[in-house]
Coordinates of C-alpha atoms in Angstrom, one line a residue:
Chain A
M27 CA 93.9 99.8 111.5
Q28 CA 95.8 102.1 113.3
Q29 CA 99.4 103.3 112.7
I30 CA 102.4 102.0 113.3
T31 CA 105.3 103.8 115.0
M32 CA 109.3 102.0 113.6
T33 CA 112.8 102.6 114.8
P34 CA 115.7 102.2 112.4
I35 CA 118.0 99.9 113.8
G36 CA 121.0 101.5 112.0
I37 CA 122.1 103.5 109.0
I38 CA 123.5 102.7 105.8
H39 CA 127.2 104.4 104.5
S40 CA 127.2 103.8 101.1
P41 CA 129.2 105.5 98.4
Y42 CA 126.2 106.8 96.5
K43 CA 125.4 110.1 97.8
Q44 CA 122.8 111.4 95.1
V45 CA 120.5 109.3 93.4
K46 CA 121.7 110.1 89.7
D47 CA 125.4 108.8 90.8
M48 CA 123.3 105.2 91.3
P49 CA 122.9 102.1 89.7
I50 CA 119.0 101.1 88.7
Q51 CA 120.5 98.5 90.7
G52 CA 123.0 97.1 93.0
T53 CA 123.4 93.8 90.4
F54 CA 125.0 95.3 87.6
K55 CA 127.8 97.4 89.5
P56 CA 129.2 94.3 91.7
Q57 CA 132.6 96.1 93.1
V58 CA 130.9 99.5 94.5
S59 CA 130.7 97.9 98.2
A60 CA 128.7 99.7 101.2
H61 CA 127.8 98.8 105.0
I62 CA 125.6 98.7 107.7
E63 CA 125.8 100.4 111.3
L64 CA 123.6 99.0 113.3
K65 CA 123.1 100.6 116.4
D66 CA 125.4 99.0 119.2
E67 CA 122.4 97.2 121.4
Y68 CA 121.1 95.2 118.3
A69 CA 124.8 93.9 117.2
P70 CA 123.9 90.1 118.9
G71 CA 121.0 90.2 116.1
L72 CA 123.6 89.5 113.4
R73 CA 124.7 86.1 114.7
S74 CA 124.6 83.0 112.1
L75 CA 123.8 86.0 109.4
E76 CA 127.7 85.2 108.5
G77 CA 126.9 81.3 107.5
F78 CA 124.5 83.2 104.5
S79 CA 125.7 84.5 100.8
H80 CA 123.5 86.9 100.4
A81 CA 120.7 89.5 102.9
V82 CA 118.1 91.3 102.4
I83 CA 117.8 94.7 103.9
L84 CA 114.5 96.8 104.4
Y85 CA 114.7 100.4 104.5
Y86 CA 113.4 103.6 104.4
F87 CA 113.5 105.7 101.6
H88 CA 114.5 109.0 104.3
K89 CA 114.7 111.0 100.7
S90 CA 111.5 110.8 99.5
K91 CA 109.1 113.2 101.0
K92 CA 105.9 112.6 98.7
Q93 CA 104.0 109.6 97.7
E94 CA 102.6 109.0 94.6
L95 CA 99.9 106.5 93.7
L96 CA 101.5 106.1 89.9
G97 CA 105.1 106.6 88.7
R98 CA 107.3 106.2 85.3
P99 CA 109.9 103.7 86.5
F100 CA 113.3 105.1 84.7
L101 CA 113.1 102.6 82.1
E102 CA 109.8 103.3 80.6
D103 CA 107.7 106.0 79.2
K104 CA 104.4 105.3 80.6
S105 CA 103.4 105.0 84.2
N106 CA 102.6 102.2 86.7
G107 CA 100.8 102.0 89.4
I108 CA 102.8 101.9 92.5
F109 CA 102.3 98.9 93.3
A110 CA 103.9 98.1 89.8
I111 CA 107.3 99.8 89.9
R112 CA 109.9 99.8 92.3
S113 CA 110.2 104.0 93.2
P114 CA 110.8 105.2 96.3
H115 CA 107.4 108.2 96.4
R116 CA 105.1 104.9 97.6
P117 CA 103.2 105.1 100.5
N118 CA 105.4 104.1 103.9
H119 CA 108.5 104.8 101.5
I120 CA 110.1 100.9 102.5
G121 CA 112.8 100.5 100.5
L122 CA 113.9 97.0 100.2
S123 CA 117.9 95.3 98.5
V124 CA 119.0 92.3 98.4
V125 CA 122.7 92.5 98.9
K126 CA 125.7 90.4 98.6
I127 CA 127.0 89.8 102.2
E128 CA 131.3 90.2 102.4
R129 CA 131.7 90.0 106.2
I130 CA 130.5 91.4 109.2
E131 CA 132.2 92.8 112.5
K132 CA 130.4 93.5 115.6
N133 CA 127.9 95.6 114.7
T134 CA 128.6 96.2 110.5
L135 CA 127.1 94.0 108.5
H136 CA 130.1 94.7 104.9
F137 CA 128.3 93.8 101.6
T138 CA 128.7 94.8 98.2
E139 CA 125.7 94.8 95.1
V140 CA 125.0 98.2 96.2
D141 CA 122.2 100.6 95.4
V142 CA 121.4 102.3 98.2
L143 CA 122.4 106.1 99.6
D144 CA 124.2 106.7 101.8
K145 CA 122.9 107.5 105.2
T146 CA 119.6 105.3 104.5
P147 CA 117.9 104.4 107.5
V148 CA 117.8 100.8 107.9
L149 CA 114.8 98.7 109.5
D150 CA 115.5 95.2 109.1
I151 CA 118.0 92.6 108.1
K152 CA 116.9 89.2 106.6
P153 CA 118.7 86.0 105.4
Y154 CA 118.3 85.3 101.6
V155 CA 116.5 81.9 101.9
T156 CA 116.5 80.4 98.3
Y157 CA 113.9 78.1 99.4
F158 CA 111.8 81.4 100.9
D159 CA 112.9 84.1 98.7
M160 CA 113.1 82.3 94.7
R161 CA 110.8 81.5 92.4
E162 CA 110.6 79.5 88.7
N163 CA 109.0 80.4 85.8
V164 CA 108.8 84.5 87.1
I165 CA 107.2 86.8 84.5
C166 CA 107.7 90.1 85.2
G167 CA 105.3 92.6 83.7
W168 CA 106.9 95.0 81.7
V169 CA 110.3 95.5 83.0
D170 CA 110.8 91.7 81.2
K171 CA 111.3 93.8 77.7
H172 CA 114.6 96.1 79.0
F173 CA 116.2 92.8 80.0
K174 CA 115.8 90.6 76.7
N175 CA 119.0 88.4 76.0
G176 CA 119.9 89.2 79.2
K177 CA 120.8 92.3 78.7
I178 CA 121.2 94.9 81.1
P179 CA 119.4 98.3 80.2
T180 CA 121.6 101.4 78.1
R181 CA 119.1 103.8 79.5
T182 CA 119.5 103.8 83.0
I183 CA 118.1 106.6 85.8
L184 CA 120.9 109.2 85.1
K185 CA 119.5 108.7 80.9
K186 CA 116.0 109.7 81.6
T187 CA 114.1 111.0 78.4
K188 CA 110.2 112.8 79.0
K189 CA 107.7 112.5 76.6
Chain B
M6 CA 117.5 108.7 113.9
Q7 CA 114.1 109.6 115.1
Q8 CA 110.9 107.2 115.0
I9 CA 109.0 106.4 111.5
T10 CA 105.5 106.4 111.3
M11 CA 104.0 104.2 108.6
T12 CA 100.1 103.6 107.9
P13 CA 98.7 100.0 106.9
I14 CA 97.6 100.0 103.3
G15 CA 95.3 97.5 103.2
I16 CA 94.9 93.7 105.3
I17 CA 95.0 90.5 104.0
H18 CA 92.6 87.8 104.3
S19 CA 93.9 84.3 104.6
P20 CA 92.2 80.8 105.5
Y21 CA 95.1 80.9 108.6
K22 CA 93.7 82.1 112.2
Q23 CA 96.6 80.8 114.2
V24 CA 99.9 80.2 113.5
K25 CA 100.3 76.7 114.1
D26 CA 97.7 76.0 111.4
M27 CA 100.3 77.9 108.5
P28 CA 103.3 76.1 106.4
I29 CA 106.7 77.8 107.8
Q30 CA 106.5 79.0 104.0
G31 CA 104.1 79.4 101.6
T32 CA 105.2 77.3 98.6
F33 CA 104.5 74.2 101.2
K34 CA 101.1 74.6 100.6
P35 CA 100.6 75.5 96.8
Q36 CA 96.8 75.1 96.8
V37 CA 96.0 77.5 100.1
S38 CA 94.7 80.9 98.5
A39 CA 94.4 84.4 100.0
H40 CA 93.9 87.7 98.9
I41 CA 95.4 91.5 100.3
E42 CA 92.3 94.4 100.3
L43 CA 93.6 97.0 99.8
K44 CA 92.0 100.4 101.6
D45 CA 90.3 102.1 98.1
E46 CA 92.5 105.1 97.3
Y47 CA 95.1 102.3 96.9
A48 CA 93.5 101.1 93.9
P49 CA 95.1 103.3 91.5
G50 CA 98.6 101.6 92.6
L51 CA 97.6 98.2 91.7
R52 CA 97.7 99.0 87.8
S53 CA 100.2 97.4 85.8
L54 CA 100.7 94.9 88.8
E55 CA 98.4 92.0 86.7
G56 CA 101.5 91.8 83.9
F57 CA 104.1 90.2 87.3
S58 CA 103.8 86.8 87.9
H59 CA 105.0 87.1 91.4
A60 CA 104.7 90.4 94.2
V61 CA 106.8 90.6 97.0
I62 CA 104.5 91.9 99.9
L63 CA 105.6 93.7 103.5
Y64 CA 103.3 93.6 105.9
Y65 CA 103.1 94.0 109.8
F66 CA 103.6 90.7 112.0
H67 CA 100.5 92.2 114.2
K68 CA 100.9 89.0 116.5
S69 CA 103.8 89.4 117.9
K70 CA 103.4 91.3 121.2
K71 CA 107.8 90.7 122.1
Q72 CA 111.3 91.7 120.5
E73 CA 113.5 89.6 120.6
L74 CA 117.4 90.0 119.4
L75 CA 118.0 85.8 119.4
G76 CA 115.0 83.7 118.3
R77 CA 115.3 80.0 117.6
P78 CA 113.8 78.9 113.9
F79 CA 111.1 76.6 113.9
L80 CA 113.7 73.7 111.8
E81 CA 116.2 74.2 114.6
D82 CA 117.6 73.7 118.1
K83 CA 119.5 76.4 118.6
S84 CA 119.5 80.2 118.2
N85 CA 120.5 82.4 116.1
G86 CA 120.6 86.3 115.7
I87 CA 117.7 88.1 114.7
F88 CA 118.7 88.9 111.4
A89 CA 119.6 85.5 111.1
I90 CA 116.3 84.2 111.1
R91 CA 113.3 85.1 109.6
S92 CA 110.7 85.1 113.0
P93 CA 107.8 87.6 113.9
H94 CA 109.7 89.0 117.3
R95 CA 112.0 91.4 115.3
P96 CA 112.5 94.9 115.8
N97 CA 110.1 96.6 114.0
H98 CA 108.4 93.6 113.1
I99 CA 108.4 93.5 110.1
G100 CA 107.5 90.7 108.0
L101 CA 108.1 89.5 104.2
S102 CA 106.4 86.6 101.6
V103 CA 106.8 85.8 98.1
V104 CA 103.7 85.3 96.8
K105 CA 101.6 84.5 93.5
I106 CA 99.5 86.6 91.7
E107 CA 96.5 85.2 90.4
R108 CA 93.9 88.0 89.8
I109 CA 93.3 92.2 90.5
E110 CA 89.9 93.1 90.9
K111 CA 89.7 96.8 91.8
N112 CA 91.5 97.3 94.9
T113 CA 92.1 93.1 95.6
L114 CA 94.7 91.5 95.0
H115 CA 94.0 87.5 94.9
F116 CA 96.9 85.1 95.9
T117 CA 98.5 81.2 96.7
E118 CA 101.7 80.9 98.3
V119 CA 100.1 82.1 101.3
D120 CA 102.3 82.0 104.5
V121 CA 100.5 84.9 106.5
L122 CA 98.0 85.2 109.1
D123 CA 94.4 86.7 108.6
K124 CA 93.9 90.7 109.3
T125 CA 97.4 91.2 109.1
P126 CA 98.0 95.1 108.3
V127 CA 99.7 95.3 104.9
L128 CA 102.3 98.2 104.7
D129 CA 103.9 98.0 100.7
I130 CA 103.4 96.1 97.9
K131 CA 106.2 95.5 94.9
P132 CA 106.5 93.8 92.0
Y133 CA 108.7 90.5 92.1
V134 CA 111.6 90.7 89.5
T135 CA 114.0 88.5 88.8
Y136 CA 116.9 90.5 87.2
F137 CA 116.7 92.9 90.9
D138 CA 115.2 90.1 93.4
M139 CA 117.3 86.4 92.4
R140 CA 120.6 85.8 92.8
E141 CA 122.9 82.7 92.0
N142 CA 125.7 80.3 93.8
V143 CA 123.3 81.2 97.4
I144 CA 123.9 80.0 100.1
C145 CA 122.1 79.6 102.8
G146 CA 124.0 79.3 106.5
W147 CA 121.4 77.2 108.8
V148 CA 118.6 76.7 106.2
D149 CA 120.2 74.9 103.6
K150 CA 121.1 71.3 105.8
H151 CA 117.0 71.3 105.9
F152 CA 116.3 71.5 102.4
K153 CA 119.4 68.5 101.4
N154 CA 118.1 66.6 97.7
G155 CA 115.1 69.5 97.2
K156 CA 113.2 68.0 100.3
I157 CA 110.5 70.0 102.3
P158 CA 111.5 69.6 105.7
T159 CA 109.2 67.5 107.5
R160 CA 109.3 69.3 110.7
T161 CA 107.2 72.1 110.8
I162 CA 106.2 74.7 113.8
L163 CA 103.4 72.0 114.7
K164 CA 106.2 69.7 115.6
K165 CA 108.2 72.0 117.8
T166 CA 110.3 69.8 119.8
K167 CA 112.3 72.0 123.1
K168 CA 115.7 71.0 124.5

Protein backbone atom coordinates (compact mmCIF):
# COMPACT_ATOMS: atom_id res chain seq x y z
CA MET A 1 0.00 0.00 0.00
CA GLN A 2 1.59 3.16 -1.17
CA GLN A 3 1.43 6.65 0.19
CA ILE A 4 -1.46 8.94 -0.70
CA THR A 5 -1.15 12.66 -1.27
CA MET A 6 -3.95 15.00 -0.27
CA THR A 7 -4.49 18.68 -0.92
CA PRO A 8 -6.51 20.81 1.52
CA ILE A 9 -9.68 22.20 -0.08
CA GLY A 10 -9.88 25.13 2.31
CA ILE A 11 -9.29 26.36 5.82
CA ILE A 12 -11.33 26.72 9.01
CA HIS A 13 -11.66 30.10 10.68
CA SER A 14 -12.54 29.46 14.31
CA PRO A 15 -12.51 31.51 17.51
CA TYR A 16 -10.49 28.73 19.15
CA LYS A 17 -6.84 29.69 18.83
CA GLN A 18 -5.55 27.13 21.32
CA VAL A 19 -6.56 23.64 22.37
CA LYS A 20 -7.15 24.75 25.95
CA ASP A 21 -9.97 27.08 24.86
CA MET A 22 -12.03 24.35 23.18
CA PRO A 23 -14.89 22.28 24.50
CA ILE A 24 -14.35 18.53 24.16
CA GLN A 25 -17.12 18.57 21.58
CA GLY A 26 -18.75 21.49 19.79
CA THR A 27 -22.29 20.65 20.88
CA PHE A 28 -21.33 21.59 24.42
CA LYS A 29 -20.89 25.27 23.43
CA PRO A 30 -23.55 25.61 20.74
CA GLN A 31 -23.48 29.41 20.53
CA VAL A 32 -19.95 29.55 19.09
CA SER A 33 -19.69 29.96 15.31
CA ALA A 34 -16.93 29.38 12.78
CA HIS A 35 -16.60 29.09 9.02
CA ILE A 36 -14.85 27.11 6.34
CA GLU A 37 -13.34 29.18 3.56
CA LEU A 38 -12.98 26.92 0.54
CA LYS A 39 -10.53 27.69 -2.21
CA ASP A 40 -12.56 29.47 -4.91
CA GLU A 41 -12.37 26.60 -7.37
CA TYR A 42 -14.24 24.29 -4.97
CA ALA A 43 -17.22 26.60 -4.43
CA PRO A 44 -19.47 24.76 -6.96
CA GLY A 45 -19.10 21.65 -4.79
CA LEU A 46 -21.30 23.26 -2.11
CA ARG A 47 -24.43 23.28 -4.33
CA SER A 48 -27.44 21.74 -2.52
CA LEU A 49 -25.61 21.45 0.81
CA GLU A 50 -27.80 24.28 2.13
CA GLY A 51 -30.68 21.79 2.21
CA PHE A 52 -28.98 19.84 4.99
CA SER A 53 -29.00 20.79 8.66
CA HIS A 54 -25.63 19.18 9.45
CA ALA A 55 -22.38 18.28 7.73
CA VAL A 56 -19.48 15.99 8.53
CA ILE A 57 -16.20 17.82 8.16
CA LEU A 58 -12.89 16.01 7.79
CA TYR A 59 -9.76 17.97 8.49
CA TYR A 60 -6.06 17.69 9.23
CA PHE A 61 -4.92 17.97 12.85
CA HIS A 62 -2.20 20.42 11.86
CA LYS A 63 -1.04 21.14 15.41
CA SER A 64 -0.21 17.54 16.21
CA LYS A 65 3.42 16.73 15.59
CA LYS A 66 3.39 13.20 16.96
CA GLN A 67 1.78 9.86 16.38
CA GLU A 68 0.78 7.57 19.23
CA LEU A 69 -0.78 4.10 19.33
CA LEU A 70 -2.04 4.53 22.89
CA GLY A 71 -3.42 7.68 24.40
CA ARG A 72 -5.28 8.93 27.42
CA PRO A 73 -8.54 10.66 26.49
CA PHE A 74 -9.38 13.93 28.24
CA LEU A 75 -12.02 12.25 30.36
CA GLU A 76 -9.94 9.30 31.52
CA ASP A 77 -6.92 8.42 33.58
CA LYS A 78 -6.01 5.22 31.82
CA SER A 79 -4.85 4.89 28.25
CA ASN A 80 -6.71 3.27 25.37
CA GLY A 81 -5.80 2.36 21.83
CA ILE A 82 -5.66 5.36 19.48
CA PHE A 83 -8.49 3.85 17.41
CA ALA A 84 -10.73 3.76 20.50
CA ILE A 85 -10.26 7.48 21.23
CA ARG A 86 -10.56 10.72 19.26
CA SER A 87 -7.07 12.09 19.99
CA PRO A 88 -5.37 14.20 17.29
CA HIS A 89 -2.11 12.27 17.72
CA ARG A 90 -3.30 9.45 15.45
CA PRO A 91 -1.86 7.89 12.33
CA ASN A 92 -2.70 10.19 9.39
CA HIS A 93 -4.00 12.90 11.78
CA ILE A 94 -7.49 13.06 10.30
CA GLY A 95 -10.12 14.80 12.43
CA LEU A 96 -13.88 14.39 12.09
CA SER A 97 -16.62 16.65 13.42
CA VAL A 98 -20.35 16.82 12.89
CA VAL A 99 -21.25 20.51 12.60
CA LYS A 100 -24.49 22.43 12.27
CA ILE A 101 -24.81 24.31 8.99
CA GLU A 102 -25.91 27.91 9.51
CA ARG A 103 -25.59 29.33 6.00
CA ILE A 104 -23.57 29.07 2.82
CA GLU A 105 -22.31 32.06 0.85
CA LYS A 106 -20.31 31.42 -2.31
CA ASN A 107 -17.19 29.58 -1.09
CA THR A 108 -17.94 29.94 2.63
CA LEU A 109 -19.75 27.51 4.92
CA HIS A 110 -20.81 29.08 8.20
CA PHE A 111 -21.40 26.61 11.00
CA THR A 112 -21.95 26.16 14.73
CA GLU A 113 -21.17 23.24 17.09
CA VAL A 114 -17.48 24.00 16.71
CA ASP A 115 -14.63 21.94 18.16
CA VAL A 116 -11.87 22.78 15.71
CA LEU A 117 -8.85 25.05 15.99
CA ASP A 118 -8.39 28.18 13.91
CA LYS A 119 -6.45 27.68 10.65
CA THR A 120 -7.18 23.94 10.47
CA PRO A 121 -6.84 22.65 6.87
CA VAL A 122 -10.03 21.03 5.53
CA LEU A 123 -9.85 17.75 3.59
CA ASP A 124 -13.52 17.04 2.86
CA ILE A 125 -17.11 18.03 3.59
CA LYS A 126 -19.95 15.49 3.46
CA PRO A 127 -23.68 15.88 4.03
CA TYR A 128 -24.72 14.35 7.38
CA VAL A 129 -27.44 11.84 6.54
CA THR A 130 -29.67 10.26 9.19
CA TYR A 131 -30.07 7.03 7.23
CA PHE A 132 -26.31 6.57 6.79
CA ASP A 133 -24.74 8.16 9.86
CA MET A 134 -27.09 7.47 12.76
CA ARG A 135 -27.53 4.16 14.55
CA GLU A 136 -29.79 2.72 17.20
CA ASN A 137 -28.58 0.80 20.25
CA VAL A 138 -25.13 2.36 20.26
CA ILE A 139 -22.76 1.31 23.04
CA CYS A 140 -19.80 3.62 23.69
CA GLY A 141 -17.24 1.65 25.69
CA TRP A 142 -15.24 3.81 28.10
CA VAL A 143 -17.20 6.95 27.13
CA ASP A 144 -20.69 5.99 28.34
CA LYS A 145 -19.96 6.28 32.08
CA HIS A 146 -19.00 9.94 31.67
CA PHE A 147 -22.36 10.88 30.18
CA LYS A 148 -24.70 9.09 32.56
CA ASN A 149 -28.13 10.67 33.00
CA GLY A 150 -27.60 12.92 29.99
CA LYS A 151 -25.03 15.06 31.80
CA ILE A 152 -22.16 16.90 30.18
CA PRO A 153 -18.93 15.90 31.92
CA THR A 154 -17.60 18.62 34.20
CA ARG A 155 -14.09 17.43 33.53
CA THR A 156 -12.93 18.94 30.27
CA ILE A 157 -9.60 19.38 28.58
CA LEU A 158 -8.96 22.38 30.83
CA LYS A 159 -9.01 20.21 33.88
CA LYS A 160 -6.42 17.57 33.28
CA THR A 161 -5.43 15.40 36.20
CA LYS A 162 -2.52 13.03 36.32
CA LYS A 163 -2.13 9.88 38.34
CA MET B 1 -1.73 25.19 2.34
CA GLN B 2 0.65 22.49 1.39
CA GLN B 3 0.08 18.89 0.41
CA ILE B 4 -0.33 16.23 3.07
CA THR B 5 1.00 12.69 2.77
CA MET B 6 -0.92 9.80 4.27
CA THR B 7 -0.01 6.16 4.72
CA PRO B 8 -2.71 3.47 4.81
CA ILE B 9 -2.87 1.69 8.16
CA GLY B 10 -4.39 -1.45 6.69
CA ILE B 11 -6.74 -2.88 4.11
CA ILE B 12 -10.40 -3.92 3.97
CA HIS B 13 -11.33 -7.44 2.96
CA SER B 14 -14.91 -7.32 1.72
CA PRO B 15 -17.15 -9.63 -0.31
CA TYR B 16 -17.89 -6.69 -2.61
CA LYS B 17 -15.50 -6.93 -5.54
CA GLN B 18 -17.31 -4.45 -7.75
CA VAL B 19 -19.35 -1.31 -7.18
CA LYS B 20 -22.40 -2.83 -8.82
CA ASP B 21 -22.63 -5.53 -6.10
CA MET B 22 -22.85 -3.09 -3.21
CA PRO B 23 -25.88 -1.71 -1.40
CA ILE B 24 -25.99 2.09 -1.28
CA GLN B 25 -25.34 1.80 2.45
CA GLY B 26 -24.22 -1.17 4.50
CA THR B 27 -27.17 -1.10 6.90
CA PHE B 28 -29.39 -2.20 4.01
CA LYS B 29 -27.69 -5.62 3.86
CA PRO B 30 -26.84 -6.18 7.52
CA GLN B 31 -25.94 -9.88 7.20
CA VAL B 32 -22.82 -9.22 5.09
CA SER B 33 -19.51 -9.20 6.97
CA ALA B 34 -16.03 -7.89 6.20
CA HIS B 35 -12.84 -7.17 8.07
CA ILE B 36 -10.05 -4.66 8.32
CA GLU B 37 -6.57 -6.15 8.45
CA LEU B 38 -4.30 -3.58 10.09
CA LYS B 39 -0.59 -3.62 9.53
CA ASP B 40 0.85 -5.47 12.54
CA GLU B 41 2.47 -2.40 14.03
CA TYR B 42 -0.94 -0.69 14.46
CA ALA B 43 -2.57 -3.58 16.37
CA PRO B 44 -2.04 -1.94 19.82
CA GLY B 45 -4.20 0.96 18.60
CA LEU B 46 -7.30 -1.25 18.74
CA ARG B 47 -7.17 -1.65 22.55
CA SER B 48 -10.57 -0.86 24.16
CA LEU B 49 -12.36 -0.55 20.82
CA GLU B 50 -14.12 -3.86 21.59
CA GLY B 51 -16.20 -1.95 24.17
CA PHE B 52 -17.91 0.00 21.39
CA SER B 53 -20.77 -1.29 19.24
CA HIS B 54 -19.87 0.82 16.19
CA ALA B 55 -16.87 2.48 14.58
CA VAL B 56 -16.36 5.17 11.97
CA ILE B 57 -13.95 4.00 9.32
CA LEU B 58 -12.19 6.40 6.98
CA TYR B 59 -10.71 4.98 3.81
CA TYR B 60 -9.37 5.86 0.41
CA PHE B 61 -11.66 5.45 -2.62
CA HIS B 62 -8.94 3.63 -4.54
CA LYS B 63 -11.10 2.80 -7.55
CA SER B 64 -11.93 6.41 -8.33
CA LYS B 65 -9.61 7.92 -10.86
CA LYS B 66 -11.41 11.21 -11.29
CA GLN B 67 -12.42 14.26 -9.31
CA GLU B 68 -15.72 16.04 -9.87
CA LEU B 69 -17.28 19.12 -8.31
CA LEU B 70 -20.79 18.15 -9.32
CA GLY B 71 -22.21 14.65 -9.34
CA ARG B 72 -25.46 12.79 -9.64
CA PRO B 73 -26.14 10.61 -6.60
CA PHE B 74 -27.44 7.08 -7.20
CA LEU B 75 -30.92 8.05 -6.07
CA GLU B 76 -31.26 11.20 -8.17
CA ASP B 77 -31.47 12.37 -11.73
CA LYS B 78 -30.14 15.84 -11.16
CA SER B 79 -26.65 16.75 -10.08
CA ASN B 80 -25.61 18.27 -6.77
CA GLY B 81 -22.36 19.67 -5.43
CA ILE B 82 -19.82 17.00 -4.52
CA PHE B 83 -19.92 18.17 -0.86
CA ALA B 84 -23.69 17.55 -0.77
CA ILE B 85 -23.35 13.92 -1.93
CA ARG B 86 -21.30 10.89 -0.89
CA SER B 87 -19.75 10.11 -4.29
CA PRO B 88 -16.22 8.62 -4.38
CA HIS B 89 -15.17 11.07 -7.10
CA ARG B 90 -14.50 13.81 -4.58
CA PRO B 91 -11.43 15.93 -3.85
CA ASN B 92 -9.05 13.79 -1.74
CA HIS B 93 -11.22 10.67 -2.28
CA ILE B 94 -11.87 10.02 1.42
CA GLY B 95 -14.71 7.64 2.21
CA LEU B 96 -16.55 7.40 5.54
CA SER B 97 -18.72 4.56 6.81
CA VAL B 98 -20.27 3.76 10.16
CA VAL B 99 -19.84 0.02 10.70
CA LYS B 100 -20.98 -2.42 13.37
CA ILE B 101 -18.11 -4.01 15.28
CA GLU B 102 -18.49 -7.78 15.54
CA ARG B 103 -15.18 -8.78 17.12
CA ILE B 104 -11.52 -7.83 17.27
CA GLU B 105 -8.67 -10.33 17.06
CA LYS B 106 -5.11 -9.05 17.26
CA ASN B 107 -4.75 -6.80 14.18
CA THR B 108 -8.14 -7.66 12.68
CA LEU B 109 -11.44 -5.82 13.11
CA HIS B 110 -14.44 -7.87 11.97
CA PHE B 111 -17.51 -5.82 11.13
CA THR B 112 -20.94 -5.83 9.52
CA GLU B 113 -22.99 -3.06 7.83
CA VAL B 114 -20.53 -3.10 4.96
CA ASP B 115 -20.57 -0.72 1.99
CA VAL B 116 -16.91 -0.80 1.03
CA LEU B 117 -15.10 -2.51 -1.83
CA ASP B 118 -12.57 -5.28 -1.35
CA LYS B 119 -8.93 -4.12 -1.06
CA THR B 120 -9.85 -0.59 0.01
CA PRO B 121 -6.96 1.09 1.89
CA VAL B 122 -7.87 2.24 5.42
CA LEU B 123 -6.79 5.66 6.68
CA ASP B 124 -8.30 5.75 10.17
CA ILE B 125 -10.67 4.07 12.60
CA LYS B 126 -12.55 6.05 15.26
CA PRO B 127 -14.97 4.94 17.96
CA TYR B 128 -18.56 5.92 17.08
CA VAL B 129 -19.81 7.97 20.02
CA THR B 130 -23.48 8.84 20.53
CA TYR B 131 -22.67 12.12 22.27
CA PHE B 132 -20.36 13.30 19.47
CA ASP B 133 -21.73 11.74 16.30
CA MET B 134 -25.51 11.70 16.66
CA ARG B 135 -27.82 14.68 16.34
CA GLU B 136 -31.48 15.42 16.84
CA ASN B 137 -33.67 17.23 14.32
CA VAL B 138 -31.54 16.35 11.32
CA ILE B 139 -32.72 17.52 7.90
CA CYS B 140 -31.24 15.73 4.90
CA GLY B 141 -31.85 17.92 1.84
CA TRP B 142 -32.35 15.94 -1.36
CA VAL B 143 -32.04 12.62 0.51
CA ASP B 144 -35.11 12.80 2.77
CA LYS B 145 -37.71 12.29 0.06
CA HIS B 146 -36.20 8.91 -0.87
CA PHE B 147 -36.62 7.54 2.66
CA LYS B 148 -40.18 8.62 3.42
CA ASN B 149 -42.08 6.41 5.86
CA GLY B 150 -38.89 4.63 6.89
CA LYS B 151 -38.61 2.81 3.57
CA ILE B 152 -35.40 1.69 1.92
CA PRO B 153 -35.27 3.08 -1.61
CA THR B 154 -35.93 0.41 -4.24
CA ARG B 155 -33.73 2.28 -6.64
CA THR B 156 -30.14 1.35 -5.88
CA ILE B 157 -26.85 1.65 -7.70
CA LEU B 158 -27.82 -1.43 -9.72
CA LYS B 159 -30.70 0.40 -11.25
CA LYS B 160 -29.24 3.49 -12.76
CA THR B 161 -31.43 5.52 -15.03
CA LYS B 162 -30.27 8.26 -17.32
CA LYS B 163 -32.15 11.23 -18.57
